[in-house]
Amino acid sequence: MRQRTLGGRSVGAIGLGAMPLSVEGRPDPDAALTTLHAAIDAGVTLLDTADSYHWHAGEAGHNERLIARALADRSPADRANVLIATKGGRGRPGDGSWTVDGRPEHLRRAAEDSLRRLGVAAIDLYQLHKPDPLVPWADSVGALRELLDAGKIRAAGISNVDEQQILTAREILGPGLVSVQNRFSPADRGSLPQLRLAERLGLAFLPWSPLGGLARSVLDGPADGVPARTAFHRVAEARGVSPQQVGLAWLLALSPTVVPIPGARRPASIRDSAAAAGLVLDGDELAALNGPFADPTDPTAPTAPTAPTAPTAATYPADPADPVSPAASASSR
């Protein structure tokens, strides 16, 4: 698989967002492990997880334990090639909701718990899952600094953030900050300023829910639709591939810092996503895909799904010459 750089390490250009293997509608454990093995066999070396990726109360770390089980069955070479990126700072009480806890003491404890579940000496990439509105951002990020200094984590990342939060984290963490993970997809381009800032700072940008508008995800509600036909579908038909492959190839073409992390419940899904690393789009195709996601003149194309508006800083305004048109602002999970 084509490679990208994440914190000085080489990873496959397509990662795996492992959340669907542990939340509502999850497959049975054996099927989940089969999907994880299929990902690694397809060249996926970035596995993204979180302590809050679980369904029921009392099973925090379900997803981390699955990944640890899968890697225990792999060769030493495979284990060495895989970069595990986990997250702390969110919780799930078991009623379908998500909570936020960015207190430094919670993050330190969560990282220790993740270390134990993953069975590693240090976490490859530990990400602050979401800013806590009740905790100063600098305090939460400071906990990551402490974990870096203590050797508990090898690199730090931040998720669901605006531009000013990226800059503040960079000031606190310095080169220890290696990634930004925000929602970004063909249908939701609101984090384009954060992507471009990450690019300028030399940080990897990990789009979560990267197939938005092309495939339903575990985060979609019953009212969230998928447009019946877009430029992504037209390019896919011409190429003889899935619209999802085209969407991921488009994301890769946006910047060499982008490493999408599509989710998958089935081996066939992650194999199809991994194949996007070998799909190179030409200039005409990219021009069509960079336009509005839903064709406003097509009466069969419903409005693309959007997310709640999140505050953004104006430190680095979007480049008006950038061909990618933002469609909605960033959300979080």
PDB file of N, CA and C in Angstrom, residues 167-222:
ATOM      1  N   LEU A 167      -3.166  25.485  17.406  1.00  0.00           N
ATOM      2  CA  LEU A 167      -1.999  26.323  17.651  1.00  0.00           C
ATOM      3  C   LEU A 167      -1.587  26.278  19.120  1.00  0.00           C
ATOM      4  N   THR A 168      -2.556  26.294  20.019  1.00  0.00           N
ATOM      5  CA  THR A 168      -2.247  26.224  21.449  1.00  0.00           C
ATOM      6  C   THR A 168      -1.595  24.891  21.781  1.00  0.00           C
ATOM      7  N   ALA A 169      -2.142  23.809  21.224  1.00  0.00           N
ATOM      8  CA  ALA A 169      -1.561  22.487  21.478  1.00  0.00           C
ATOM      9  C   ALA A 169      -0.137  22.410  20.945  1.00  0.00           C
ATOM     10  N   ARG A 170       0.099  23.020  19.815  1.00  0.00           N
ATOM     11  CA  ARG A 170       1.446  23.023  19.240  1.00  0.00           C
ATOM     12  C   ARG A 170       2.423  23.741  20.163  1.00  0.00           C
ATOM     13  N   GLU A 171       1.977  24.843  20.755  1.00  0.00           N
ATOM     14  CA  GLU A 171       2.844  25.595  21.673  1.00  0.00           C
ATOM     15  C   GLU A 171       3.201  24.751  22.890  1.00  0.00           C
ATOM     16  N   ILE A 172       2.249  23.983  23.392  1.00  0.00           N
ATOM     17  CA  ILE A 172       2.470  23.201  24.609  1.00  0.00           C
ATOM     18  C   ILE A 172       3.245  21.921  24.331  1.00  0.00           C
ATOM     19  N   LEU A 173       2.917  21.258  23.236  1.00  0.00           N
ATOM     20  CA  LEU A 173       3.475  19.932  22.956  1.00  0.00           C
ATOM     21  C   LEU A 173       4.686  19.952  22.034  1.00  0.00           C
ATOM     22  N   GLY A 174       4.871  21.044  21.288  1.00  0.00           N
ATOM     23  CA  GLY A 174       5.989  21.120  20.363  1.00  0.00           C
ATOM     24  C   GLY A 174       5.961  19.967  19.377  1.00  0.00           C
ATOM     25  N   PRO A 175       7.102  19.349  19.103  1.00  0.00           N
ATOM     26  CA  PRO A 175       7.138  18.249  18.131  1.00  0.00           C
ATOM     27  C   PRO A 175       6.424  16.992  18.619  1.00  0.00           C
ATOM     28  N   GLY A 176       6.030  16.963  19.896  1.00  0.00           N
ATOM     29  CA  GLY A 176       5.266  15.828  20.395  1.00  0.00           C
ATOM     30  C   GLY A 176       3.881  15.736  19.800  1.00  0.00           C
ATOM     31  N   LEU A 177       3.357  16.862  19.293  1.00  0.00           N
ATOM     32  CA  LEU A 177       2.064  16.863  18.612  1.00  0.00           C
ATOM     33  C   LEU A 177       2.280  16.444  17.165  1.00  0.00           C
ATOM     34  N   VAL A 178       1.623  15.356  16.742  1.00  0.00           N
ATOM     35  CA  VAL A 178       1.867  14.844  15.392  1.00  0.00           C
ATOM     36  C   VAL A 178       0.613  14.739  14.539  1.00  0.00           C
ATOM     37  N   SER A 179      -0.586  14.906  15.125  1.00  0.00           N
ATOM     38  CA  SER A 179      -1.789  14.675  14.325  1.00  0.00           C
ATOM     39  C   SER A 179      -2.980  15.489  14.813  1.00  0.00           C
ATOM     40  N   VAL A 180      -3.885  15.708  13.861  1.00  0.00           N
ATOM     41  CA  VAL A 180      -5.195  16.308  14.117  1.00  0.00           C
ATOM     42  C   VAL A 180      -6.230  15.368  13.512  1.00  0.00           C
ATOM     43  N   GLN A 181      -7.246  15.023  14.299  1.00  0.00           N
ATOM     44  CA  GLN A 181      -8.304  14.151  13.800  1.00  0.00           C
ATOM     45  C   GLN A 181      -9.643  14.880  13.908  1.00  0.00           C
ATOM     46  N   ASN A 182     -10.201  15.249  12.762  1.00  0.00           N
ATOM     47  CA  ASN A 182     -11.487  15.935  12.710  1.00  0.00           C
ATOM     48  C   ASN A 182     -12.398  15.246  11.707  1.00  0.00           C
ATOM     49  N   ARG A 183     -13.670  15.523  11.814  1.00  0.00           N
ATOM     50  CA  ARG A 183     -14.609  15.009  10.815  1.00  0.00           C
ATOM     51  C   ARG A 183     -14.370  15.723   9.484  1.00  0.00           C
ATOM     52  N   PHE A 184     -14.224  14.940   8.432  1.00  0.00           N
ATOM     53  CA  PHE A 184     -14.024  15.518   7.098  1.00  0.00           C
ATOM     54  C   PHE A 184     -14.377  14.446   6.081  1.00  0.00           C
ATOM     55  N   SER A 185     -15.142  14.824   5.082  1.00  0.00           N
ATOM     56  CA  SER A 185     -15.611  13.860   4.090  1.00  0.00           C
ATOM     57  C   SER A 185     -16.078  14.603   2.854  1.00  0.00           C
ATOM     58  N   PRO A 186     -16.432  13.875   1.802  1.00  0.00           N
ATOM     59  CA  PRO A 186     -16.988  14.555   0.622  1.00  0.00           C
ATOM     60  C   PRO A 186     -18.192  15.439   0.957  1.00  0.00           C
ATOM     61  N   ALA A 187     -19.012  14.999   1.913  1.00  0.00           N
ATOM     62  CA  ALA A 187     -20.222  15.763   2.243  1.00  0.00           C
ATOM     63  C   ALA A 187     -19.995  16.781   3.341  1.00  0.00           C
ATOM     64  N   ASP A 188     -18.930  16.665   4.103  1.00  0.00           N
ATOM     65  CA  ASP A 188     -18.683  17.550   5.242  1.00  0.00           C
ATOM     66  C   ASP A 188     -17.253  18.064   5.177  1.00  0.00           C
ATOM     67  N   ARG A 189     -17.095  19.268   4.644  1.00  0.00           N
ATOM     68  CA  ARG A 189     -15.764  19.825   4.395  1.00  0.00           C
ATOM     69  C   ARG A 189     -15.457  21.001   5.307  1.00  0.00           C
ATOM     70  N   GLY A 190     -16.177  21.075   6.413  1.00  0.00           N
ATOM     71  CA  GLY A 190     -16.033  22.223   7.294  1.00  0.00           C
ATOM     72  C   GLY A 190     -14.693  22.327   7.987  1.00  0.00           C
ATOM     73  N   SER A 191     -13.943  21.231   8.082  1.00  0.00           N
ATOM     74  CA  SER A 191     -12.634  21.281   8.731  1.00  0.00           C
ATOM     75  C   SER A 191     -11.503  21.518   7.742  1.00  0.00           C
ATOM     76  N   LEU A 192     -11.826  22.035   6.563  1.00  0.00           N
ATOM     77  CA  LEU A 192     -10.767  22.323   5.597  1.00  0.00           C
ATOM     78  C   LEU A 192      -9.730  23.301   6.154  1.00  0.00           C
ATOM     79  N   PRO A 193     -10.113  24.370   6.873  1.00  0.00           N
ATOM     80  CA  PRO A 193      -9.077  25.241   7.444  1.00  0.00           C
ATOM     81  C   PRO A 193      -8.146  24.498   8.408  1.00  0.00           C
ATOM     82  N   GLN A 194      -8.704  23.570   9.194  1.00  0.00           N
ATOM     83  CA  GLN A 194      -7.861  22.798  10.106  1.00  0.00           C
ATOM     84  C   GLN A 194      -6.937  21.861   9.334  1.00  0.00           C
ATOM     85  N   LEU A 195      -7.438  21.286   8.243  1.00  0.00           N
ATOM     86  CA  LEU A 195      -6.593  20.432   7.408  1.00  0.00           C
ATOM     87  C   LEU A 195      -5.417  21.234   6.855  1.00  0.00           C
ATOM     88  N   ARG A 196      -5.704  22.415   6.335  1.00  0.00           N
ATOM     89  CA  ARG A 196      -4.627  23.219   5.743  1.00  0.00           C
ATOM     90  C   ARG A 196      -3.647  23.700   6.806  1.00  0.00           C
ATOM     91  N   LEU A 197      -4.137  24.002   8.002  1.00  0.00           N
ATOM     92  CA  LEU A 197      -3.230  24.399   9.078  1.00  0.00           C
ATOM     93  C   LEU A 197      -2.348  23.220   9.486  1.00  0.00           C
ATOM     94  N   ALA A 198      -2.939  22.050   9.606  1.00  0.00           N
ATOM     95  CA  ALA A 198      -2.150  20.861   9.923  1.00  0.00           C
ATOM     96  C   ALA A 198      -1.060  20.647   8.880  1.00  0.00           C
ATOM     97  N   GLU A 199      -1.417  20.834   7.617  1.00  0.00           N
ATOM     98  CA  GLU A 199      -0.455  20.680   6.529  1.00  0.00           C
ATOM     99  C   GLU A 199       0.702  21.659   6.697  1.00  0.00           C
ATOM    100  N   ARG A 200       0.393  22.908   7.020  1.00  0.00           N
ATOM    101  CA  ARG A 200       1.448  23.915   7.183  1.00  0.00           C
ATOM    102  C   ARG A 200       2.353  23.604   8.376  1.00  0.00           C
ATOM    103  N   LEU A 201       1.776  22.982   9.407  1.00  0.00           N
ATOM    104  CA  LEU A 201       2.550  22.680  10.601  1.00  0.00           C
ATOM    105  C   LEU A 201       3.242  21.326  10.531  1.00  0.00           C
ATOM    106  N   GLY A 202       3.032  20.590   9.441  1.00  0.00           N
ATOM    107  CA  GLY A 202       3.646  19.287   9.299  1.00  0.00           C
ATOM    108  C   GLY A 202       2.985  18.209  10.128  1.00  0.00           C
ATOM    109  N   LEU A 203       1.695  18.372  10.415  1.00  0.00           N
ATOM    110  CA  LEU A 203       0.940  17.401  11.200  1.00  0.00           C
ATOM    111  C   LEU A 203       0.108  16.519  10.283  1.00  0.00           C
ATOM    112  N   ALA A 204      -0.026  15.263  10.627  1.00  0.00           N
ATOM    113  CA  ALA A 204      -0.934  14.387   9.891  1.00  0.00           C
ATOM    114  C   ALA A 204      -2.370  14.823  10.182  1.00  0.00           C
ATOM    115  N   PHE A 205      -3.228  14.720   9.170  1.00  0.00           N
ATOM    116  CA  PHE A 205      -4.653  15.019   9.338  1.00  0.00           C
ATOM    117  C   PHE A 205      -5.420  13.734   9.097  1.00  0.00           C
ATOM    118  N   LEU A 206      -6.144  13.276  10.123  1.00  0.00           N
ATOM    119  CA  LEU A 206      -6.857  12.006  10.074  1.00  0.00           C
ATOM    120  C   LEU A 206      -8.360  12.279   9.996  1.00  0.00           C
ATOM    121  N   PRO A 207      -8.951  12.230   8.806  1.00  0.00           N
ATOM    122  CA  PRO A 207     -10.397  12.473   8.704  1.00  0.00           C
ATOM    123  C   PRO A 207     -11.183  11.296   9.289  1.00  0.00           C
ATOM    124  N   TRP A 208     -12.044  11.596  10.272  1.00  0.00           N
ATOM    125  CA  TRP A 208     -12.928  10.531  10.742  1.00  0.00           C
ATOM    126  C   TRP A 208     -14.273  10.678  10.038  1.00  0.00           C
ATOM    127  N   SER A 209     -14.983   9.572   9.958  1.00  0.00           N
ATOM    128  CA  SER A 209     -16.207   9.473   9.149  1.00  0.00           C
ATOM    129  C   SER A 209     -15.931   9.988   7.736  1.00  0.00           C
ATOM    130  N   PRO A 210     -14.855   9.480   7.085  1.00  0.00           N
ATOM    131  CA  PRO A 210     -14.425  10.050   5.804  1.00  0.00           C
ATOM    132  C   PRO A 210     -15.324   9.715   4.622  1.00  0.00           C
ATOM    133  N   LEU A 211     -16.295   8.819   4.822  1.00  0.00           N
ATOM    134  CA  LEU A 211     -17.188   8.432   3.727  1.00  0.00           C
ATOM    135  C   LEU A 211     -18.540   9.116   3.836  1.00  0.00           C
ATOM    136  N   GLY A 212     -18.606  10.187   4.618  1.00  0.00           N
ATOM    137  CA  GLY A 212     -19.864  10.900   4.789  1.00  0.00           C
ATOM    138  C   GLY A 212     -20.484  11.300   3.462  1.00  0.00           C
ATOM    139  N   GLY A 213     -21.765  10.954   3.276  1.00  0.00           N
ATOM    140  CA  GLY A 213     -22.459  11.250   2.034  1.00  0.00           C
ATOM    141  C   GLY A 213     -22.374  10.130   1.022  1.00  0.00           C
ATOM    142  N   LEU A 214     -21.437   9.200   1.224  1.00  0.00           N
ATOM    143  CA  LEU A 214     -21.268   8.081   0.289  1.00  0.00           C
ATOM    144  C   LEU A 214     -21.697   6.758   0.904  1.00  0.00           C
ATOM    145  N   ALA A 215     -21.686   6.688   2.212  1.00  0.00           N
ATOM    146  CA  ALA A 215     -22.105   5.473   2.908  1.00  0.00           C
ATOM    147  C   ALA A 215     -22.590   5.862   4.286  1.00  0.00           C
ATOM    148  N   ARG A 216     -23.587   5.172   4.784  1.00  0.00           N
ATOM    149  CA  ARG A 216     -24.074   5.443   6.120  1.00  0.00           C
ATOM    150  C   ARG A 216     -23.059   4.933   7.139  1.00  0.00           C
ATOM    151  N   SER A 217     -22.973   5.639   8.266  1.00  0.00           N
ATOM    152  CA  SER A 217     -22.074   5.221   9.328  1.00  0.00           C
ATOM    153  C   SER A 217     -22.866   4.984  10.603  1.00  0.00           C
ATOM    154  N   VAL A 218     -22.177   4.461  11.609  1.00  0.00           N
ATOM    155  CA  VAL A 218     -22.839   4.200  12.886  1.00  0.00           C
ATOM    156  C   VAL A 218     -23.260   5.497  13.569  1.00  0.00           C
ATOM    157  N   LEU A 219     -22.765   6.639  13.081  1.00  0.00           N
ATOM    158  CA  LEU A 219     -23.110   7.924  13.676  1.00  0.00           C
ATOM    159  C   LEU A 219     -24.344   8.553  13.040  1.00  0.00           C
ATOM    160  N   ASP A 220     -24.798   8.002  11.929  1.00  0.00           N
ATOM    161  CA  ASP A 220     -25.926   8.593  11.223  1.00  0.00           C
ATOM    162  C   ASP A 220     -27.237   8.247  11.904  1.00  0.00           C
ATOM    163  N   GLY A 221     -28.134   9.233  11.938  1.00  0.00           N
ATOM    164  CA  GLY A 221     -29.473   9.014  12.439  1.00  0.00           C
ATOM    165  C   GLY A 221     -30.395   8.643  11.296  1.00  0.00           C
ATOM    166  N   PRO A 222     -31.655   8.321  11.621  1.00  0.00           N
ATOM    167  CA  PRO A 222     -32.594   7.900  10.576  1.00  0.00           C
ATOM    168  C   PRO A 222     -32.889   8.985   9.550  1.00  0.00           C
TER     169      PRO A 222
END
